[in-house]
């Protein structure tokens, strides 16, 4: 096994542990791994990049992985969802994300590397609650008859579009953060590390 493969194995183990957190089995398997590490190793693992495979994520679906104790969403946007970003441009407070809430390589219309795949930290930029997915559009959303799909923060009502851009007049000051990430394959990303030094 080469050195690179060993590193990958480590990442996979971390991802497996985080993916099962919340279940009794997850706690049972994660604890011995963490307990066997020295404090400096533990700190390193807590900030380590995390691999995510989204090959089973269908258009219109999202999944979450844990990175540095935060939920990171991966959303597979449909063409309709992408088209909605044009409509929300005028309604969001920082349409071009000039406040740099994303790495340089995601400073584009879709705030992503691949247009359809959004990778964003699922933490509201107001006081840190986790927004909920509101992909249903229009009156069916229960938010607004013109709702184009996005996210609603249950704490104080901030709303975000399908690129994680915050709507005007809401308590959240910034768009959702896009973490550094890079593609390891067509449907596999590494979150927390990139080759472009973001
Ligand atoms: S924490 Fe999200 S709106 Fe306040």
mmCIF file of C-alpha atoms and ligand atoms in Angstrom:
data_model
loop_
_atom_site.group_PDB
_atom_site.id
_atom_site.type_symbol
_atom_site.label_atom_id
_atom_site.label_comp_id
_atom_site.label_asym_id
_atom_site.label_seq_id
_atom_site.Cartn_x
_atom_site.Cartn_y
_atom_site.Cartn_z
ATOM 1 C CA UNK A 1 0.000 0.000 0.000
ATOM 2 C CA UNK A 2 1.446 3.381 -0.971
ATOM 3 C CA UNK A 3 1.622 6.386 1.365
ATOM 4 C CA UNK A 4 -1.217 8.103 -0.537
ATOM 5 C CA UNK A 5 -3.399 5.066 -0.160
ATOM 6 C CA UNK A 6 -2.759 5.071 3.582
ATOM 7 C CA UNK A 7 -3.863 8.674 3.807
ATOM 8 C CA UNK A 8 -7.007 7.849 1.859
ATOM 9 C CA UNK A 9 -7.759 4.933 4.181
ATOM 10 C CA UNK A 10 -7.541 7.303 7.130
ATOM 11 C CA UNK A 11 -9.966 9.714 5.536
ATOM 12 C CA UNK A 12 -12.383 6.935 4.765
ATOM 13 C CA UNK A 13 -12.290 5.786 8.380
ATOM 14 C CA UNK A 14 -13.046 9.307 9.611
ATOM 15 C CA UNK A 15 -15.910 9.647 7.140
ATOM 16 C CA UNK A 16 -17.391 6.312 8.200
ATOM 17 C CA UNK A 17 -17.264 7.385 11.851
ATOM 18 C CA UNK A 18 -18.921 10.725 11.146
ATOM 19 C CA UNK A 19 -21.507 9.257 8.794
ATOM 20 C CA UNK A 20 -22.790 6.983 11.542
ATOM 21 C CA UNK A 21 -22.794 9.542 14.355
ATOM 22 C CA UNK A 22 -26.182 9.757 15.972
ATOM 23 C CA UNK A 23 -26.731 6.024 16.034
ATOM 24 C CA UNK A 24 -25.717 3.832 18.956
ATOM 25 C CA UNK A 25 -23.512 1.740 16.683
ATOM 26 C CA UNK A 26 -21.825 4.920 15.429
ATOM 27 C CA UNK A 27 -20.878 6.010 18.938
ATOM 28 C CA UNK A 28 -19.596 2.545 19.785
ATOM 29 C CA UNK A 29 -17.280 2.405 16.764
ATOM 30 C CA UNK A 30 -16.157 6.032 16.843
ATOM 31 C CA UNK A 31 -15.070 6.156 20.502
ATOM 32 C CA UNK A 32 -12.255 3.550 20.474
ATOM 33 C CA UNK A 33 -10.751 5.190 17.374
ATOM 34 C CA UNK A 34 -10.667 8.658 18.969
ATOM 35 C CA UNK A 35 -9.664 7.405 22.425
ATOM 36 C CA UNK A 36 -6.606 5.621 21.029
ATOM 37 C CA UNK A 37 -5.196 8.868 19.622
ATOM 38 C CA UNK A 38 -2.780 11.288 21.288
ATOM 39 C CA UNK A 39 -4.168 14.831 21.915
ATOM 40 C CA UNK A 40 -2.256 16.319 18.966
ATOM 41 C CA UNK A 41 -3.493 13.515 16.686
ATOM 42 C CA UNK A 42 -7.033 14.104 17.866
ATOM 43 C CA UNK A 43 -6.770 17.825 17.090
ATOM 44 C CA UNK A 44 -5.389 16.991 13.653
ATOM 45 C CA UNK A 45 -8.192 14.498 12.934
ATOM 46 C CA UNK A 46 -10.823 17.040 14.036
ATOM 47 C CA UNK A 47 -9.577 19.433 11.375
ATOM 48 C CA UNK A 48 -8.747 16.777 8.807
ATOM 49 C CA UNK A 49 -10.264 16.848 5.335
ATOM 50 C CA UNK A 50 -13.250 14.573 4.828
ATOM 51 C CA UNK A 51 -14.051 12.577 1.724
ATOM 52 C CA UNK A 52 -17.623 12.450 0.485
ATOM 53 C CA UNK A 53 -19.033 10.164 -2.195
ATOM 54 C CA UNK A 54 -22.248 11.534 -3.662
ATOM 55 C CA UNK A 55 -22.643 9.067 -6.519
ATOM 56 C CA UNK A 56 -26.090 8.023 -5.207
ATOM 57 C CA UNK A 57 -27.357 11.586 -4.890
ATOM 58 C CA UNK A 58 -30.127 12.090 -7.433
ATOM 59 C CA UNK A 59 -30.911 15.480 -9.008
ATOM 60 C CA UNK A 60 -32.943 17.498 -6.516
ATOM 61 C CA UNK A 61 -31.531 15.706 -3.477
ATOM 62 C CA UNK A 62 -29.085 16.776 -0.789
ATOM 63 C CA UNK A 63 -26.904 15.016 1.754
ATOM 64 C CA UNK A 64 -24.778 16.202 4.673
ATOM 65 C CA UNK A 65 -21.363 15.199 5.941
ATOM 66 C CA UNK A 66 -19.572 16.436 9.025
ATOM 67 C CA UNK A 67 -16.381 18.446 8.688
ATOM 68 C CA UNK A 68 -14.718 20.173 11.645
ATOM 69 C CA UNK A 69 -17.892 19.592 13.655
ATOM 70 C CA UNK A 70 -20.008 21.434 11.085
ATOM 71 C CA UNK A 71 -22.601 20.038 8.678
ATOM 72 C CA UNK A 72 -21.527 20.423 5.069
ATOM 73 C CA UNK A 73 -24.306 20.044 2.537
ATOM 74 C CA UNK A 74 -23.920 18.593 -0.914
ATOM 75 C CA UNK A 75 -26.852 19.441 -3.163
ATOM 76 C CA UNK A 76 -27.389 18.014 -6.626
ATOM 77 C CA UNK A 77 -29.276 20.861 -8.326
ATOM 78 C CA UNK A 78 -31.620 20.197 -11.216
ATOM 79 C CA UNK A 79 -31.616 22.474 -14.303
ATOM 80 C CA UNK A 80 -34.762 24.124 -12.881
ATOM 81 C CA UNK A 81 -33.025 24.784 -9.579
ATOM 82 C CA UNK A 82 -30.082 26.339 -11.395
ATOM 83 C CA UNK A 83 -32.426 28.470 -13.493
ATOM 84 C CA UNK A 84 -34.028 29.784 -10.283
ATOM 85 C CA UNK A 85 -30.766 31.559 -9.402
ATOM 86 C CA UNK A 86 -31.412 34.096 -12.149
ATOM 87 C CA UNK A 87 -34.763 34.918 -10.541
ATOM 88 C CA UNK A 88 -33.311 35.329 -7.059
ATOM 89 C CA UNK A 89 -30.387 37.518 -8.165
ATOM 90 C CA UNK A 90 -32.364 40.697 -7.495
ATOM 91 C CA UNK A 91 -33.751 39.450 -4.167
ATOM 92 C CA UNK A 92 -30.556 38.425 -2.382
ATOM 93 C CA UNK A 93 -28.361 40.891 -0.553
ATOM 94 C CA UNK A 94 -24.990 39.866 -1.972
ATOM 95 C CA UNK A 95 -25.740 38.265 -5.376
ATOM 96 C CA UNK A 96 -22.111 38.165 -6.483
ATOM 97 C CA UNK A 97 -20.830 37.063 -3.086
ATOM 98 C CA UNK A 98 -18.474 39.996 -2.909
ATOM 99 C CA UNK A 99 -18.026 39.356 0.792
ATOM 100 C CA UNK A 100 -15.867 36.359 -0.109
ATOM 101 C CA UNK A 101 -17.889 33.639 1.560
ATOM 102 C CA UNK A 102 -16.400 31.137 -0.848
ATOM 103 C CA UNK A 103 -13.034 30.153 -2.301
ATOM 104 C CA UNK A 104 -11.924 31.929 -5.463
ATOM 105 C CA UNK A 105 -12.808 28.941 -7.676
ATOM 106 C CA UNK A 106 -16.463 29.179 -6.534
ATOM 107 C CA UNK A 107 -16.806 32.890 -7.242
ATOM 108 C CA UNK A 108 -19.206 32.411 -10.104
ATOM 109 C CA UNK A 109 -22.948 32.430 -10.783
ATOM 110 C CA UNK A 110 -23.588 29.078 -9.145
ATOM 111 C CA UNK A 111 -21.048 29.385 -6.278
ATOM 112 C CA UNK A 112 -19.684 25.972 -7.164
ATOM 113 C CA UNK A 113 -17.024 24.096 -9.105
ATOM 114 C CA UNK A 114 -19.538 21.992 -11.077
ATOM 115 C CA UNK A 115 -22.657 24.077 -11.756
ATOM 116 C CA UNK A 116 -25.096 21.445 -10.525
ATOM 117 C CA UNK A 117 -23.266 20.507 -7.316
ATOM 118 C CA UNK A 118 -23.446 22.986 -4.447
ATOM 119 C CA UNK A 119 -21.200 22.334 -1.458
ATOM 120 C CA UNK A 120 -22.002 24.661 1.441
ATOM 121 C CA UNK A 121 -21.633 24.830 5.208
ATOM 122 C CA UNK A 122 -25.144 24.325 6.593
ATOM 123 C CA UNK A 123 -24.869 26.924 9.349
ATOM 124 C CA UNK A 124 -26.782 30.189 9.343
ATOM 125 C CA UNK A 125 -24.482 33.206 9.309
ATOM 126 C CA UNK A 126 -26.693 35.003 11.840
ATOM 127 C CA UNK A 127 -26.326 33.069 15.101
ATOM 128 C CA UNK A 128 -25.364 29.627 13.904
ATOM 129 C CA UNK A 129 -28.607 27.628 13.670
ATOM 130 C CA UNK A 130 -28.923 25.021 10.949
ATOM 131 C CA UNK A 131 -31.321 26.081 8.173
ATOM 132 C CA UNK A 132 -33.764 23.532 6.810
ATOM 133 C CA UNK A 133 -34.247 22.536 3.204
ATOM 134 C CA UNK A 134 -37.233 24.151 1.459
ATOM 135 C CA UNK A 135 -37.002 22.833 -2.082
ATOM 136 C CA UNK A 136 -40.734 23.020 -2.810
ATOM 137 C CA UNK A 137 -41.493 26.142 -4.792
ATOM 138 C CA UNK A 138 -44.366 28.626 -4.825
ATOM 139 C CA UNK A 139 -47.275 28.516 -2.403
ATOM 140 C CA UNK A 140 -46.577 24.837 -1.698
ATOM 141 C CA UNK A 141 -43.440 25.921 0.172
ATOM 142 C CA UNK A 142 -45.491 27.650 2.855
ATOM 143 C CA UNK A 143 -43.013 30.545 2.683
ATOM 144 C CA UNK A 144 -44.024 32.793 -0.189
ATOM 145 C CA UNK A 145 -46.062 32.307 -3.400
ATOM 146 C CA UNK A 146 -42.931 33.413 -5.308
ATOM 147 C CA UNK A 147 -40.545 31.151 -3.402
ATOM 148 C CA UNK A 148 -37.989 29.690 -5.835
ATOM 149 C CA UNK A 149 -36.621 27.009 -3.510
ATOM 150 C CA UNK A 150 -33.821 27.235 -0.989
ATOM 151 C CA UNK A 151 -33.376 27.127 2.769
ATOM 152 C CA UNK A 152 -35.126 28.605 5.806
ATOM 153 C CA UNK A 153 -33.451 29.181 9.135
ATOM 154 C CA UNK A 154 -35.966 28.222 11.833
ATOM 155 C CA UNK A 155 -34.414 30.476 14.482
ATOM 156 C CA UNK A 156 -35.074 33.984 13.166
ATOM 157 C CA UNK A 157 -36.379 33.417 9.660
ATOM 158 C CA UNK A 158 -33.399 34.068 7.410
ATOM 159 C CA UNK A 159 -33.921 32.602 3.977
ATOM 160 C CA UNK A 160 -31.293 31.517 1.458
ATOM 161 C CA UNK A 161 -31.599 30.643 -2.204
ATOM 162 C CA UNK A 162 -30.304 27.498 -3.901
ATOM 163 C CA UNK A 163 -26.783 28.927 -4.039
ATOM 164 C CA UNK A 164 -26.864 29.676 -0.306
ATOM 165 C CA UNK A 165 -27.266 33.423 -0.876
ATOM 166 C CA UNK A 166 -29.171 35.224 1.861
ATOM 167 C CA UNK A 167 -32.306 37.152 0.971
ATOM 168 C CA UNK A 168 -32.411 40.901 1.565
ATOM 169 C CA UNK A 169 -33.840 42.198 4.830
ATOM 170 C CA UNK A 170 -33.078 39.077 6.839
ATOM 171 C CA UNK A 171 -31.068 38.876 10.056
ATOM 172 C CA UNK A 172 -28.267 36.765 8.545
ATOM 173 C CA UNK A 173 -25.546 39.164 7.340
ATOM 174 C CA UNK A 174 -23.838 36.868 4.854
ATOM 175 C CA UNK A 175 -24.340 34.104 2.371
ATOM 176 C CA UNK A 176 -23.722 30.553 3.534
ATOM 177 C CA UNK A 177 -20.044 29.724 3.562
ATOM 178 C CA UNK A 178 -18.618 27.528 0.811
ATOM 179 C CA UNK A 179 -15.814 25.419 2.301
ATOM 180 C CA UNK A 180 -12.562 24.699 0.479
ATOM 181 C CA UNK A 181 -13.032 21.491 -1.476
ATOM 182 C CA UNK A 182 -11.778 19.626 -4.522
ATOM 183 C CA UNK A 183 -12.928 16.778 -6.744
ATOM 184 C CA UNK A 184 -11.265 13.370 -6.389
ATOM 185 C CA UNK A 185 -13.521 11.827 -9.039
ATOM 186 C CA UNK A 186 -16.773 12.505 -10.871
ATOM 187 C CA UNK A 187 -18.855 12.050 -7.735
ATOM 188 C CA UNK A 188 -16.281 12.230 -4.977
ATOM 189 C CA UNK A 189 -14.994 15.326 -3.227
ATOM 190 C CA UNK A 190 -12.534 16.138 -0.512
ATOM 191 C CA UNK A 191 -13.876 18.779 1.873
ATOM 192 C CA UNK A 192 -11.379 20.927 3.745
ATOM 193 C CA UNK A 193 -8.563 20.778 1.226
ATOM 194 C CA UNK A 194 -7.966 21.963 -2.299
ATOM 195 C CA UNK A 195 -5.101 22.308 -4.699
ATOM 196 C CA UNK A 196 -5.700 25.975 -5.277
ATOM 197 C CA UNK A 197 -4.790 27.103 -1.775
ATOM 198 C CA UNK A 198 -8.133 28.701 -0.946
HETATM 199 S S1 LIG B 1 -29.630 31.978 13.464
HETATM 200 FE FE1 LIG B 1 -30.495 31.918 11.490
HETATM 201 S S2 LIG B 1 -31.746 33.620 11.401
HETATM 202 FE FE2 LIG B 1 -30.854 33.758 13.356
#
